[in-house]
Tab-separated table of C-alpha atoms and ligand atoms in Angstrom:
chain	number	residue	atom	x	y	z
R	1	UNK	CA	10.498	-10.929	-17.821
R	2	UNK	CA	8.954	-12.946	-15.095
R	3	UNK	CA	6.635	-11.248	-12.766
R	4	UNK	CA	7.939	-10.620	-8.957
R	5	UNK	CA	4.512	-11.077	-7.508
R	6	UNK	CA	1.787	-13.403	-8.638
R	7	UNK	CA	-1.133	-14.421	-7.306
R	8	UNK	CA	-2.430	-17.329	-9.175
R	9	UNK	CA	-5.710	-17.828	-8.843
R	10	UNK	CA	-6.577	-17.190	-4.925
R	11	UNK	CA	-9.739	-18.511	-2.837
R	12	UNK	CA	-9.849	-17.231	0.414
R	13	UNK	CA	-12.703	-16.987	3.265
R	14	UNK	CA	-12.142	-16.383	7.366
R	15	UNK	CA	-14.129	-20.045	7.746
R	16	UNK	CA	-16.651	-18.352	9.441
R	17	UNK	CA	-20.246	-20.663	8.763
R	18	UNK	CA	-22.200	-19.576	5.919
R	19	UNK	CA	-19.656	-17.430	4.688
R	20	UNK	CA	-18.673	-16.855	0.780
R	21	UNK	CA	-15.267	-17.002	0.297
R	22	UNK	CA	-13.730	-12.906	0.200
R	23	UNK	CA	-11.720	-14.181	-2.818
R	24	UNK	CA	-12.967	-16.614	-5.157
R	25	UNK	CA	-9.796	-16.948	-8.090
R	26	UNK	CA	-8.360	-13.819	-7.451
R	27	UNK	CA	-5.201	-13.806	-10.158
R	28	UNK	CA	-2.955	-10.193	-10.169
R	29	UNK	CA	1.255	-10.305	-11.691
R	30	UNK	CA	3.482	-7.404	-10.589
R	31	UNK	CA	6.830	-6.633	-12.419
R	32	UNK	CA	9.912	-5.680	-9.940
R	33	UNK	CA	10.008	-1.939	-9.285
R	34	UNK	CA	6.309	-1.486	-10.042
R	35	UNK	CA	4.320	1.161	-8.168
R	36	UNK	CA	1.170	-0.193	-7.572
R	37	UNK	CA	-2.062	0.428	-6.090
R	38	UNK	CA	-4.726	-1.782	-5.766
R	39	UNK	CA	-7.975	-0.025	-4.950
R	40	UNK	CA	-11.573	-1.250	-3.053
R	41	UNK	CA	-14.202	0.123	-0.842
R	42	UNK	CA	-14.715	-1.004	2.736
R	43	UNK	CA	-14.916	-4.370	3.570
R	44	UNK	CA	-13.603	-5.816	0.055
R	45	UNK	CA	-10.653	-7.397	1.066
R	46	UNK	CA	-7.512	-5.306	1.035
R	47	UNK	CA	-6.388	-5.875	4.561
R	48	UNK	CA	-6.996	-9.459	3.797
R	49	UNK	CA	-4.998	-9.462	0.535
R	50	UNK	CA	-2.318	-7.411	1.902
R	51	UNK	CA	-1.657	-10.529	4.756
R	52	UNK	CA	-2.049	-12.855	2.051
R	53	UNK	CA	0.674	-11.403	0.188
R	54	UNK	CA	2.767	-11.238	2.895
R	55	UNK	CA	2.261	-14.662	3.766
R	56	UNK	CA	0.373	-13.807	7.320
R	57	UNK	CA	-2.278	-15.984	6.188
R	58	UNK	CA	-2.546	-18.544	3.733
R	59	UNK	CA	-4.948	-19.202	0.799
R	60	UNK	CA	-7.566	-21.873	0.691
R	61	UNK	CA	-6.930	-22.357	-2.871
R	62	UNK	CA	-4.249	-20.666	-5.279
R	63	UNK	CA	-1.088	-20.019	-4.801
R	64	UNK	CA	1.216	-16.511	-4.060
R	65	UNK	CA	4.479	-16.742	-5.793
R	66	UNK	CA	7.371	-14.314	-5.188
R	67	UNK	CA	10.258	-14.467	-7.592
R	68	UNK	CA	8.834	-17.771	-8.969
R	69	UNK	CA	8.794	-19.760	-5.188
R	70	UNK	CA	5.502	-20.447	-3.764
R	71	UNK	CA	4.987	-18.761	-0.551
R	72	UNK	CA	4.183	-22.093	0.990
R	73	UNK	CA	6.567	-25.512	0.201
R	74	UNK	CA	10.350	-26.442	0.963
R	75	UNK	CA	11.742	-23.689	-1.278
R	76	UNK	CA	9.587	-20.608	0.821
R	77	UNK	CA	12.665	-19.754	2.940
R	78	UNK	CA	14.337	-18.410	-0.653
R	79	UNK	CA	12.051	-15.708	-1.082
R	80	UNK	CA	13.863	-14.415	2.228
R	81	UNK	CA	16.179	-13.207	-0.472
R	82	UNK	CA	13.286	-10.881	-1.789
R	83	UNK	CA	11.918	-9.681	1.837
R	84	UNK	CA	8.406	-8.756	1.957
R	85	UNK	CA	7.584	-5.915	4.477
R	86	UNK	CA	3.729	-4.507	5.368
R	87	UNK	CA	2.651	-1.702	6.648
R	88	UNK	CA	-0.367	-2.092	8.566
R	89	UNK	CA	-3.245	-0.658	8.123
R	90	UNK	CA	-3.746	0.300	11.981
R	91	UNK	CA	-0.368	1.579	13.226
R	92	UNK	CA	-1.241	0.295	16.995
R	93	UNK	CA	-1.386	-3.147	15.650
R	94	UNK	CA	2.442	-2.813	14.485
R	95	UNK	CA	3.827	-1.192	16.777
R	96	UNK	CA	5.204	-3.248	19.779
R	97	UNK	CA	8.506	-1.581	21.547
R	98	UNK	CA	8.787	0.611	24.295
R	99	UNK	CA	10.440	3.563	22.606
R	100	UNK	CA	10.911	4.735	19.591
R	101	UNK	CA	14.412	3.404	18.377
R	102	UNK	CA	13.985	-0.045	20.222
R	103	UNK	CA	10.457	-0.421	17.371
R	104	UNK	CA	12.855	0.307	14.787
R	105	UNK	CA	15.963	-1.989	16.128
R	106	UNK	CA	13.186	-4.876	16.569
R	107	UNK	CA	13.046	-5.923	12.617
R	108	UNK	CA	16.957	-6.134	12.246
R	109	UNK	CA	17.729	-7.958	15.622
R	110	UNK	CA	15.087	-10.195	14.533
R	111	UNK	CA	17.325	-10.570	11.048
R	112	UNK	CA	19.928	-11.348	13.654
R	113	UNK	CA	22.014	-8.414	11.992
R	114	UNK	CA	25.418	-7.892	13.758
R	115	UNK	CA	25.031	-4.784	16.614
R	116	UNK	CA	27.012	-2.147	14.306
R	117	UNK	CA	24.712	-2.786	12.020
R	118	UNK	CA	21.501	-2.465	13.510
R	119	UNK	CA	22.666	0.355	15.332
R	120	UNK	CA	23.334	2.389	12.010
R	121	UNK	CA	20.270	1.019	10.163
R	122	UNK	CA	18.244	2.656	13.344
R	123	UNK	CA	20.684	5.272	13.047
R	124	UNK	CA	19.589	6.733	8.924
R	125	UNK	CA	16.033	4.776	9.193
R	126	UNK	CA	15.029	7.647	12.244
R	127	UNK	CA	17.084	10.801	9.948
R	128	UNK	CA	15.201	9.951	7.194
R	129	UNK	CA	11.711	9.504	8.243
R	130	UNK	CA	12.973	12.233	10.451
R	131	UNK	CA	12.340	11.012	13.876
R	132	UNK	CA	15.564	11.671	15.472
R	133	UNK	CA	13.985	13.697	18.476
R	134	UNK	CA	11.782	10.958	19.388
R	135	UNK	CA	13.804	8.575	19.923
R	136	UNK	CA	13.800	7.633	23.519
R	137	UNK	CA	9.827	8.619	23.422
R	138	UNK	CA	7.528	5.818	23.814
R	139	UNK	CA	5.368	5.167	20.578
R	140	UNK	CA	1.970	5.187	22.023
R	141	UNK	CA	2.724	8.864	23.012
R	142	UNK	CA	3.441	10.379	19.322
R	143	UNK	CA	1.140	11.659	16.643
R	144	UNK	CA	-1.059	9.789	14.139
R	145	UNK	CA	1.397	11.050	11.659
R	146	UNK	CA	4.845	10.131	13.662
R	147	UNK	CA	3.237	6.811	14.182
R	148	UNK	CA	2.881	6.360	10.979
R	149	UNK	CA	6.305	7.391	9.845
R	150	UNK	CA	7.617	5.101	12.859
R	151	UNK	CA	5.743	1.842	11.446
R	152	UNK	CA	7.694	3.173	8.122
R	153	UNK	CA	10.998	3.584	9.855
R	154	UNK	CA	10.779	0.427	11.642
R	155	UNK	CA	9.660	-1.606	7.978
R	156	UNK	CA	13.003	0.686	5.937
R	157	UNK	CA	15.200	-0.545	9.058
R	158	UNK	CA	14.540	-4.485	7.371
R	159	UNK	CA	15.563	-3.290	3.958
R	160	UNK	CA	12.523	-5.073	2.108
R	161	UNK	CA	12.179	-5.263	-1.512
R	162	UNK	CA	8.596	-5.476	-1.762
R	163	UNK	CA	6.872	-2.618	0.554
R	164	UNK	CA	3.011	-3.479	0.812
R	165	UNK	CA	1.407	-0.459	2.478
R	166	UNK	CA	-1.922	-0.483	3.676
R	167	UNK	CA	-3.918	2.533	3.533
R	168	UNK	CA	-0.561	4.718	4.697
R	169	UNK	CA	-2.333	7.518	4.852
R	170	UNK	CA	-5.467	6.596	6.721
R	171	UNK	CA	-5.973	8.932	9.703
R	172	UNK	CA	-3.632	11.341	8.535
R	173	UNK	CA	-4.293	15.414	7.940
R	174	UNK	CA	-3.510	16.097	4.468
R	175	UNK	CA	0.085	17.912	5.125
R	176	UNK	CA	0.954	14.558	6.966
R	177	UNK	CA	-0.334	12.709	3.927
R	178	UNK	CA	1.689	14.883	1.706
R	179	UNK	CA	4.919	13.930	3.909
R	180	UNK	CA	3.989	10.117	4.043
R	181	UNK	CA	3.393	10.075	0.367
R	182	UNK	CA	6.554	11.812	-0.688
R	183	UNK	CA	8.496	9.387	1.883
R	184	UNK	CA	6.946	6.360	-0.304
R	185	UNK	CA	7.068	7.749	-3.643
R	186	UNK	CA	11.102	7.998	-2.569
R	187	UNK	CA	11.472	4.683	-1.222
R	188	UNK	CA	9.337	3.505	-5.167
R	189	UNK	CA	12.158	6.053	-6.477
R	190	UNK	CA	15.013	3.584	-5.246
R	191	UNK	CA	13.643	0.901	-7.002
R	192	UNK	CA	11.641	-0.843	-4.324
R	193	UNK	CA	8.544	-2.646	-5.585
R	194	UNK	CA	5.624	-0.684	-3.803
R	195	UNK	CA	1.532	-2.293	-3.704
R	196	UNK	CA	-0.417	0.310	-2.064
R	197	UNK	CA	-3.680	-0.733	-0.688
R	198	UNK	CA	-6.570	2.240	-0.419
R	199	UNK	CA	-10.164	3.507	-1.843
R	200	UNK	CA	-9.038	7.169	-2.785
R	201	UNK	CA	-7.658	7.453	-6.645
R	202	UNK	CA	-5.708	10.781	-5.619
R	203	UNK	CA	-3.211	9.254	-3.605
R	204	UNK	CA	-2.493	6.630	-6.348
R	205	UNK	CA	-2.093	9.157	-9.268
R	206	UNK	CA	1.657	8.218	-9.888
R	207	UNK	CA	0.911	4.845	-9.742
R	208	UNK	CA	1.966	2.367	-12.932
R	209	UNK	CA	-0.909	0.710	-12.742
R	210	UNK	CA	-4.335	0.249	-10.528
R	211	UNK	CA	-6.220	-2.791	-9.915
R	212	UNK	CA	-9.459	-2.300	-8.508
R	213	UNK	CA	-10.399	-5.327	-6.036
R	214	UNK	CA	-14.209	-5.848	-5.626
R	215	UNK	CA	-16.455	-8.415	-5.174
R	216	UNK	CA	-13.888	-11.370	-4.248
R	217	UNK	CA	-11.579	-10.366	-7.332
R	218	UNK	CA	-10.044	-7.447	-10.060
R	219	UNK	CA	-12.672	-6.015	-11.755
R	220	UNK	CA	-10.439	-3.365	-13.714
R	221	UNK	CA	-7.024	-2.890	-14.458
R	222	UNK	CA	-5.682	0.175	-16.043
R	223	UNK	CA	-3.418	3.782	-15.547
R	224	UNK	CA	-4.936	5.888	-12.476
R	225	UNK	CA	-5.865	8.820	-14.984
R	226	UNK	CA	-8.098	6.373	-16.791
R	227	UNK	CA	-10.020	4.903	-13.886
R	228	UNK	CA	-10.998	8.646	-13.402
R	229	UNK	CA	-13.098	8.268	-16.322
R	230	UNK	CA	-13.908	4.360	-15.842
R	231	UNK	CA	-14.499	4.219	-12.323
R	232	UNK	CA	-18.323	2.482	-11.958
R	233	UNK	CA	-20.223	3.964	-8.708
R	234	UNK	CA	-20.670	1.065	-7.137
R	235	UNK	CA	-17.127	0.367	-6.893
R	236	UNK	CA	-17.291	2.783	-4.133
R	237	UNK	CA	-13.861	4.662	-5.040
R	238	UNK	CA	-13.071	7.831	-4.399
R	239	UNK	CA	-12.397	10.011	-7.409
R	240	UNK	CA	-10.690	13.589	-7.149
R	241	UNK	CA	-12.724	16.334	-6.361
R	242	UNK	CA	-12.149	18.620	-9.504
R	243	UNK	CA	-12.754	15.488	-11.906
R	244	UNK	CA	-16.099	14.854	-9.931
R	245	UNK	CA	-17.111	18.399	-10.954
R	246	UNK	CA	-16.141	18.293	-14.154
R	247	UNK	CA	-18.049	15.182	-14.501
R	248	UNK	CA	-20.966	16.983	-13.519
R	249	UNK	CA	-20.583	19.904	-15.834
R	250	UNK	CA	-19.815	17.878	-18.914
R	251	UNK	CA	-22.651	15.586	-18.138
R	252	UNK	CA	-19.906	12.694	-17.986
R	253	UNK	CA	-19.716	13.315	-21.346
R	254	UNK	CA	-16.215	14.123	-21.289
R	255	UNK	CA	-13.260	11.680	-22.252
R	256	UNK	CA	-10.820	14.555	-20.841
R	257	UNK	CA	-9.661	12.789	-17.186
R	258	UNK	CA	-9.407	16.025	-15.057
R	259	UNK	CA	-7.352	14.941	-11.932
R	260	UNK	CA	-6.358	18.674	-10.121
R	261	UNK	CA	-7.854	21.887	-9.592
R	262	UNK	CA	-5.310	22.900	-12.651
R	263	UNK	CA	-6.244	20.600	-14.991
R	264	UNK	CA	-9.741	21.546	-13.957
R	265	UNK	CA	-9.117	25.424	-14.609
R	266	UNK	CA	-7.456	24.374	-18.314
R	267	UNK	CA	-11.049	21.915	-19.317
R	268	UNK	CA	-12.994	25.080	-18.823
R	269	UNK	CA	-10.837	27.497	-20.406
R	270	UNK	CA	-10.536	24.584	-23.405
R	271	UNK	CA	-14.450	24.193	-23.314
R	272	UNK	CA	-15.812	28.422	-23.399
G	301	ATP	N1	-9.763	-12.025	11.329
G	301	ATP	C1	-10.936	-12.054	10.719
G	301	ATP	N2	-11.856	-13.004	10.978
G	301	ATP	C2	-13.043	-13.067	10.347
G	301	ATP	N3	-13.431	-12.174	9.404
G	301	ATP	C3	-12.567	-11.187	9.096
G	301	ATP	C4	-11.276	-11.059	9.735
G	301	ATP	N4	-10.637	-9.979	9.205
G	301	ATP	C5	-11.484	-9.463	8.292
G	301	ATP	N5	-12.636	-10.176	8.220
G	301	ATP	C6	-13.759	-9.910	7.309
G	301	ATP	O1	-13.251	-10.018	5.977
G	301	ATP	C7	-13.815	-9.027	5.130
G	301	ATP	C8	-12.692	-8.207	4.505
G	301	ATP	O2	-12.012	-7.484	5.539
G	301	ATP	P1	-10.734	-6.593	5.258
G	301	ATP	O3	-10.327	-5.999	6.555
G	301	ATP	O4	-9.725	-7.394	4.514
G	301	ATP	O5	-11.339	-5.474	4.274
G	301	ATP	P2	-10.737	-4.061	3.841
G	301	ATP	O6	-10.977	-3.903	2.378
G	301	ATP	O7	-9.328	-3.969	4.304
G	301	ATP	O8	-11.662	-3.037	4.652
G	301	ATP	P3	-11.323	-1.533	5.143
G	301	ATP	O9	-11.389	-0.652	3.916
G	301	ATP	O10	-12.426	-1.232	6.107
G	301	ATP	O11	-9.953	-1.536	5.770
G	301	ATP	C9	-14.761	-8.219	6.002
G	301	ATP	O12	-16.060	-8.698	5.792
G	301	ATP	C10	-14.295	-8.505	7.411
G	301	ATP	O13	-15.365	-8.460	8.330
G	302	MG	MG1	-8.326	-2.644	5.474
């Protein structure tokens, strides 16, 4: 089956003098429906990817294909058909309305959508990333975690087959992050194709697959319980707690990938 997503080969740099390019033949394929995370430390590039995939910005060499159409060319208006929607990174740099439902109205007017419809897409979009009491509120007023469901809201009101979320829960107190991931893992659930951007392997642990993006390209590519026990230091990645410590008590001798505090609890019962 043909990929959804490629990105064939990608050289990209800001143009700024003396810089190397970020990306220098950066090449990643993602199958519709996948969940997956693509994982870097600060500064690598995932912010700049995520654009790229999105079409924000283009490559200086390469190419990003969607459904087999370049991003770029005569044909790029087809891959409307397959809609690409991004979360950013920073909610403030999203958001844009005056309140609430007018944020998540903006993406289907823009679709030119007929009224009924946008006004029932605004409708379920603030029940289910339950922000129906907020309305009339104006964004810059809410929570880093109601922002962050808003920017959500406002990207499920387009209907987008390909969600590209960067760093989601960045900012976030960990029930928040439990909400935001649940409300992602259910839009993966419905078949969307999901490629979450971030540095922490926890939050990726029902991903398909990981790609880990460093030094302008993939280094590793693999299931998120293996990069537990493949993860290099300087990679900068953040591995779960309890499979740090186990590291340390085995030595990193251990080819058991311990990813919770239960797993943890079971490698020391299995090891006495
Ligand atoms: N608009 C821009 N103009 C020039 N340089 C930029 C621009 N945006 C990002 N950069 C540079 O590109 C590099 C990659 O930045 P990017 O924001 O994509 O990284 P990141 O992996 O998302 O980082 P973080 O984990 O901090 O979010 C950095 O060196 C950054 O300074
Ligand atoms: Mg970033």
């Amino acid at each position: 089956m043909q990929p959804l997503v490629v990105l064939d080969k990608i050289v990209f740099g800001y143009g700024r003098e003396n810089d190397q390019p970020i990306f220098h033949g950066l090449s990643m394929a993602l199958r519709q429906g996948e969940f997956r995370a693509v994982l870097g430390p600060n500064g690598t590039g995932k912010s700049t990817l995520a654009k790229l995939i999105c079409g924000i910005i283009q490559p200086t060499q390469g190419e990003v294909r969607v459904a087999g159409v370049p991003l770029e060319g005569p044909a790029a208006s087809s891959r409307l058909s397959y809609r690409v929607g991004l979360v950013f990174q920073n909610p403030d740099h999203q958001i844009i309305a005056t309140s609430v439902a007018e944020e998540v109205a903006f993406g289907p007017c823009n679709l030119q959508l007929p009224a009924g419809e946008v006004r029932k897409r605004v409708r379920e979009a603030l029940e289910r990333f339950n922000l129906e009491g907020l309305a009339e509120h104006p964004p810059q007023m809410l929570s880093g975690g109601e922002k962050r469901r808003l920017t959500l809201a406002a990207t499920w009101a387009m209907q987008p087959d390909i969600w590209v979320l960067d760093e989601p829960l960045a900012m976030l107190d960990p029930p928040a992050q439990d909400v935001t991931l649940e409300l992602i893992r259910e839009i993966h659930r419905e078949g969307k194709t999901v490629i979450y951007f971030g540095h922490r392997v926890d939050e990726v642990l029902v991903a398909d697959l990981v790609s880990v993006l460093f030094n302008g390209g993939i280094v590793w590519e693999g299931e998120p319980r293996e990069l537990i026990l493949a993860a290099k230091e300087e990679w900068g990645l953040t591995l779960p707690e309890p499979g740090r410590i186990w590291q340390q008590i085995t030595g990193g001798n251990s080819n058991f990938p311990v990813a919770s505090v239960e797993e943890l609890v079971a490698a020391l019962w299995g090891s006495t």
